[in-house]
Structures are given as C-alpha cells and as structure tokens.
Amino acid sequence: NAGVTQTPKFQVLKTGQSMTLQCAQDMNHNSMYWYRQDPGMGLRLIYYSASEGTTDKGEVPNGYNVSRLNKREFSLRLESAAPSQTSVYFCASGDTSTDTQYFGPGTRLTVL
Amino acid sequence: DAKTTQPPSMDCAEGRAANLPCNHSTISGNEYVYWYRQIHSQGPQYIIHGLKNNETNEMASLIITEDRKSSTLILPHATLRDTAVYYCIVSRVGSARQLTFGSGTQLTVLP
C-alpha cells in the first residue's frame, strides 16, 4: 500500500517547455487534488477531481491543465512553463466520507 | 468555510506535551475541525479531526471547546520528529471539499 505516489520528484524546465506531473493513489478514493506550495507559503489548490471523469478549477488554475485518467491517476500538465510556476507541487487523494486528504511526497519544479 | 487563527510559532521541550491552539470563532454547526502537519519539505500529513466531542488517536488528542469557537491539538509526548508546521482547518464534510491552508503554527521541539 504505497498511498499517493508522484513522479518525477525533481524537474528543471526552460521557459516555454511543457511537461506532465503524474500522480497515482491506491486507496480507492474518489477525489483527487493538485496543490502548489511556493517558498514560505501555504498550499494553494490548482485543480481537483471529485470523481473519475470530472475536474474543477481551484484557486490558481491558470497555466495548468489536468486529466483524471481513471480512478487511480490524476495528472497535471504545464503546456508552456513560466518562471512563476517554479514551486513544489503536491497531489492528494481524499476520503470523502471523512473529508480527510492524503498527500504525496511532492514534485519540486524549477522553471528557468 | 470558517477562518482560523493560529500563533505563528511555538516551542516545546522534548518529552513534554505540546498544546497548539486554534481559534475559529465563525465556525458553523456542520463544520469540522481538521489538523494537518507538514514536516519540512514533505507533503502534509493528516493528524485528527472532530466536530464537537474530544477526539484521540495514536498521534494526538483534539480538544474542542463547548461553544466550538476554539480548539487545542495536544501531542502528549513531543519528540524532535514532531517539529513541523501545524495547520488547523475548518471545513464541511462533503464530496471533494478542498482544504484551505492558512499559515499554520511552526512547532519547534527542543532537545
């Protein structure tokens, strides 16, 4: 039981490059989330998926797209990376019966 | 969701109880109090949650005042590994409720 896994752990991009952050959970949770955390700041929600086949914008969705591939997987795509997207990205899955969320280890992204 | 207020930082001696306060004076009747923590560079970790009764699990205890306007997270025997930022969050239970993280309390456990 790995919980929530994220790949890659670290990534360096040049401005304008694209990439996809992968997230998978093995807890059979319906809901999944993508957050970003800038240095010294709290987490901010980018997108979330209440269930397979649905996605909704969070607080800071601009510059990102998401795909809920199946119940286990929720990916985050940066189409044209910008330095302002340098951050740590956390994926989470949620037990909706108790509203508790379980987080992955994060992806540290630097955009030059 | 109700707004929460936490002290920015606290210290605690190793082996002693750490008591982390949280004010949530605008909490609604159907809102729960959740506590998460984030150890440096790691993803946040769920600790405990409650509605109005005191709760205890293997990690911590949660004491909610009778008027529900404040709560205290208690780590009964703090260790150096409990050094982290602790977040108090108020939220309704429902489908896909996203968490709103404030600035939290930096707890430093001192040897």
Coordinates of C-alpha atoms in Angstrom, one line a residue:
Chain A
N1 CA 0.0 0.0 0.0
A2 CA 2.0 3.0 -1.3
G3 CA -0.6 5.6 -0.7
V4 CA -0.1 8.6 -3.0
T5 CA 2.9 8.5 -5.4
Q6 CA 4.2 11.3 -7.6
T7 CA 6.6 11.4 -10.4
P8 CA 9.1 12.9 -11.0
K9 CA 10.5 14.1 -7.7
F10 CA 12.5 16.9 -9.2
Q11 CA 12.4 18.6 -12.6
V12 CA 14.1 21.6 -14.2
L13 CA 12.4 23.2 -17.3
K14 CA 13.2 26.1 -19.5
T15 CA 10.6 28.8 -20.1
G16 CA 8.2 27.6 -22.7
Q17 CA 8.8 23.9 -22.3
S18 CA 5.9 21.6 -21.4
M19 CA 5.7 18.7 -19.0
T20 CA 3.2 16.4 -17.2
L21 CA 3.3 15.6 -13.5
Q22 CA 2.0 12.2 -12.7
C23 CA 0.0 11.2 -9.6
A24 CA -1.5 7.8 -8.6
Q25 CA -3.2 6.6 -5.5
D26 CA -4.0 3.1 -4.3
M27 CA -6.6 3.9 -1.6
N28 CA -9.6 3.7 -3.8
H29 CA -10.5 7.3 -3.1
N30 CA -12.9 9.1 -5.4
S31 CA -11.5 12.6 -5.1
M32 CA -8.0 13.8 -6.1
Y33 CA -6.3 17.2 -5.9
W34 CA -3.3 19.2 -7.1
Y35 CA -1.8 21.9 -4.9
R36 CA 1.2 24.1 -5.3
Q37 CA 3.3 25.5 -2.5
D38 CA 5.6 28.5 -3.0
P39 CA 8.5 29.1 -0.6
G40 CA 7.3 30.1 2.9
M41 CA 3.6 29.9 1.8
G42 CA 0.7 27.7 2.4
L43 CA -0.7 25.3 -0.1
R44 CA -3.0 26.6 -2.9
L45 CA -5.4 24.4 -4.8
I46 CA -4.8 24.3 -8.6
Y47 CA -7.4 21.7 -9.7
Y48 CA -9.4 18.9 -8.2
S49 CA -11.4 16.0 -9.3
A50 CA -14.4 14.9 -7.3
S51 CA -14.7 11.6 -9.1
E52 CA -13.5 9.8 -12.2
G53 CA -14.5 11.8 -15.3
T54 CA -14.9 15.2 -13.5
T55 CA -12.4 18.0 -12.9
D56 CA -12.9 21.5 -11.5
K57 CA -10.7 24.6 -11.1
G58 CA -9.3 25.6 -7.8
E59 CA -7.8 28.8 -6.6
V60 CA -4.9 29.1 -9.1
P61 CA -5.7 27.2 -12.3
N62 CA -4.2 29.5 -14.9
G63 CA -1.4 27.9 -16.9
Y64 CA -2.4 24.3 -16.0
N65 CA -4.5 21.5 -17.3
V66 CA -5.5 18.3 -15.7
S67 CA -6.6 14.8 -16.7
R68 CA -8.3 12.3 -14.5
L69 CA -7.2 9.2 -16.4
N70 CA -9.0 6.7 -14.2
K71 CA -9.9 6.4 -10.6
R72 CA -6.3 5.9 -9.6
E73 CA -4.5 8.5 -11.7
F74 CA -4.7 12.3 -11.9
S75 CA -2.1 14.2 -14.0
L76 CA -1.2 17.9 -14.1
R77 CA 0.1 19.4 -17.3
L78 CA 2.1 22.6 -17.9
E79 CA 1.7 23.5 -21.6
S80 CA 4.2 26.4 -21.6
A81 CA 6.1 26.7 -18.4
A82 CA 6.9 30.1 -16.9
P83 CA 9.3 31.0 -14.1
S84 CA 6.2 31.9 -11.9
Q85 CA 5.4 28.2 -11.9
T86 CA 8.5 27.4 -10.0
S87 CA 7.1 25.7 -6.9
V88 CA 6.6 22.4 -5.1
Y89 CA 3.6 20.5 -6.4
F90 CA 1.6 18.2 -4.2
C91 CA -1.0 15.7 -5.2
A92 CA -3.6 14.4 -2.8
S93 CA -6.4 11.9 -2.7
G94 CA -9.5 12.3 -0.5
D95 CA -11.7 10.1 1.6
T96 CA -15.0 11.9 1.0
S97 CA -16.7 10.1 3.9
T98 CA -14.5 11.9 6.4
D99 CA -13.1 14.7 4.2
T100 CA -9.5 13.7 5.0
Q101 CA -6.8 14.1 2.4
Y102 CA -3.7 12.1 2.0
F103 CA -0.7 13.8 0.2
G104 CA 2.1 12.6 -1.9
P105 CA 5.8 13.5 -1.4
G106 CA 5.7 16.3 -3.9
T107 CA 7.4 17.3 -7.2
R108 CA 10.0 20.1 -7.0
L109 CA 9.8 22.1 -10.2
T110 CA 12.2 24.9 -11.3
V111 CA 11.5 26.9 -14.4
L112 CA 14.5 28.8 -15.7
Chain B
D1 CA -15.5 27.7 5.4
A2 CA -14.7 29.4 8.7
K3 CA -11.5 31.3 9.1
T4 CA -8.9 30.1 11.6
T5 CA -6.3 31.9 13.7
Q6 CA -3.2 30.2 15.0
P7 CA 0.0 31.6 16.6
P8 CA 2.8 31.7 14.1
S9 CA 5.3 29.8 16.2
M10 CA 5.7 27.8 19.4
D11 CA 8.5 25.9 21.2
C12 CA 8.1 22.8 23.3
A13 CA 10.7 20.7 25.2
E14 CA 11.2 17.2 24.1
G15 CA 9.1 14.7 26.1
R16 CA 6.6 17.4 27.2
A17 CA 3.1 17.9 25.9
A18 CA 2.7 20.3 23.0
N19 CA -0.5 22.2 23.1
L20 CA -1.3 24.0 19.9
P21 CA -4.3 26.4 20.0
C22 CA -6.6 27.4 17.2
N23 CA -9.4 30.0 17.1
H24 CA -12.4 29.5 14.8
S25 CA -15.0 31.8 16.2
T26 CA -17.1 31.8 13.0
I27 CA -17.4 28.1 12.7
S28 CA -20.8 26.8 11.6
G29 CA -22.7 23.9 13.1
N30 CA -21.9 21.5 10.3
E31 CA -18.2 22.3 10.1
Y32 CA -15.5 20.0 11.4
V33 CA -12.1 21.0 12.8
Y34 CA -9.2 19.3 11.0
W35 CA -5.5 19.3 11.9
Y36 CA -2.7 18.5 9.5
R37 CA 1.0 19.0 9.8
Q38 CA 3.8 19.4 7.3
I39 CA 7.3 18.3 8.2
H40 CA 9.9 20.3 6.3
S41 CA 9.8 19.5 2.5
Q42 CA 7.3 16.7 2.9
G43 CA 3.6 16.5 1.9
P44 CA 1.1 17.5 4.6
Q45 CA 0.0 14.7 6.9
Y46 CA -3.5 14.3 8.3
I47 CA -3.5 14.2 12.1
I48 CA -7.0 14.2 13.5
H49 CA -10.4 15.8 13.1
G50 CA -13.6 16.4 15.2
L51 CA -17.0 18.0 15.2
K52 CA -17.7 18.8 18.9
N53 CA -16.6 15.9 21.0
N54 CA -13.0 15.5 22.1
E55 CA -11.1 13.0 19.9
T56 CA -8.0 10.9 20.4
N57 CA -6.0 8.7 18.1
E58 CA -2.5 7.3 18.1
M59 CA -1.0 10.6 17.1
A60 CA -2.7 13.3 19.1
S61 CA -5.8 14.5 21.0
L62 CA -8.2 17.2 19.9
I63 CA -10.0 19.3 22.5
I64 CA -12.9 21.4 21.2
T65 CA -14.5 24.0 23.5
E66 CA -18.2 23.6 24.2
D67 CA -19.0 26.7 22.1
R68 CA -16.8 25.3 19.3
K69 CA -15.1 28.6 18.8
S70 CA -11.6 27.3 19.6
S71 CA -9.7 24.0 19.8
T72 CA -6.4 22.7 21.0
L73 CA -4.3 20.0 19.4
I74 CA -2.3 18.0 22.0
L75 CA 0.8 16.0 21.3
P76 CA 1.2 14.2 24.6
H77 CA 4.9 13.5 24.5
A78 CA 6.6 15.6 21.8
T79 CA 9.7 14.3 20.1
L80 CA 12.1 16.1 17.8
R81 CA 10.3 14.4 14.8
D82 CA 7.2 16.4 15.7
T83 CA 8.9 19.6 14.6
A84 CA 6.7 20.8 11.8
V85 CA 4.1 23.4 10.7
Y86 CA 0.7 22.5 12.1
Y87 CA -2.4 23.6 10.2
C88 CA -5.9 24.0 11.8
I89 CA -8.6 23.9 9.1
V90 CA -12.3 24.2 9.4
S91 CA -14.4 22.5 6.7
R92 CA -17.8 20.9 6.0
V93 CA -17.7 17.2 5.3
G94 CA -18.9 16.6 1.8
S95 CA -17.8 15.5 -1.6
A96 CA -14.4 16.8 -2.7
R97 CA -14.1 19.6 -0.2
Q98 CA -10.8 21.2 -0.9
L99 CA -8.7 22.3 2.0
T100 CA -7.8 25.9 2.6
F101 CA -4.4 26.1 4.3
G102 CA -3.5 29.2 6.3
S103 CA -0.1 29.9 7.6
G104 CA -0.2 27.5 10.5
T105 CA 1.9 27.2 13.6
Q106 CA 5.6 26.4 13.4
L107 CA 6.2 24.0 16.3
T108 CA 9.8 23.5 17.2
V109 CA 10.6 20.7 19.7
L110 CA 13.7 21.5 21.6
P111 CA 16.1 18.8 22.9

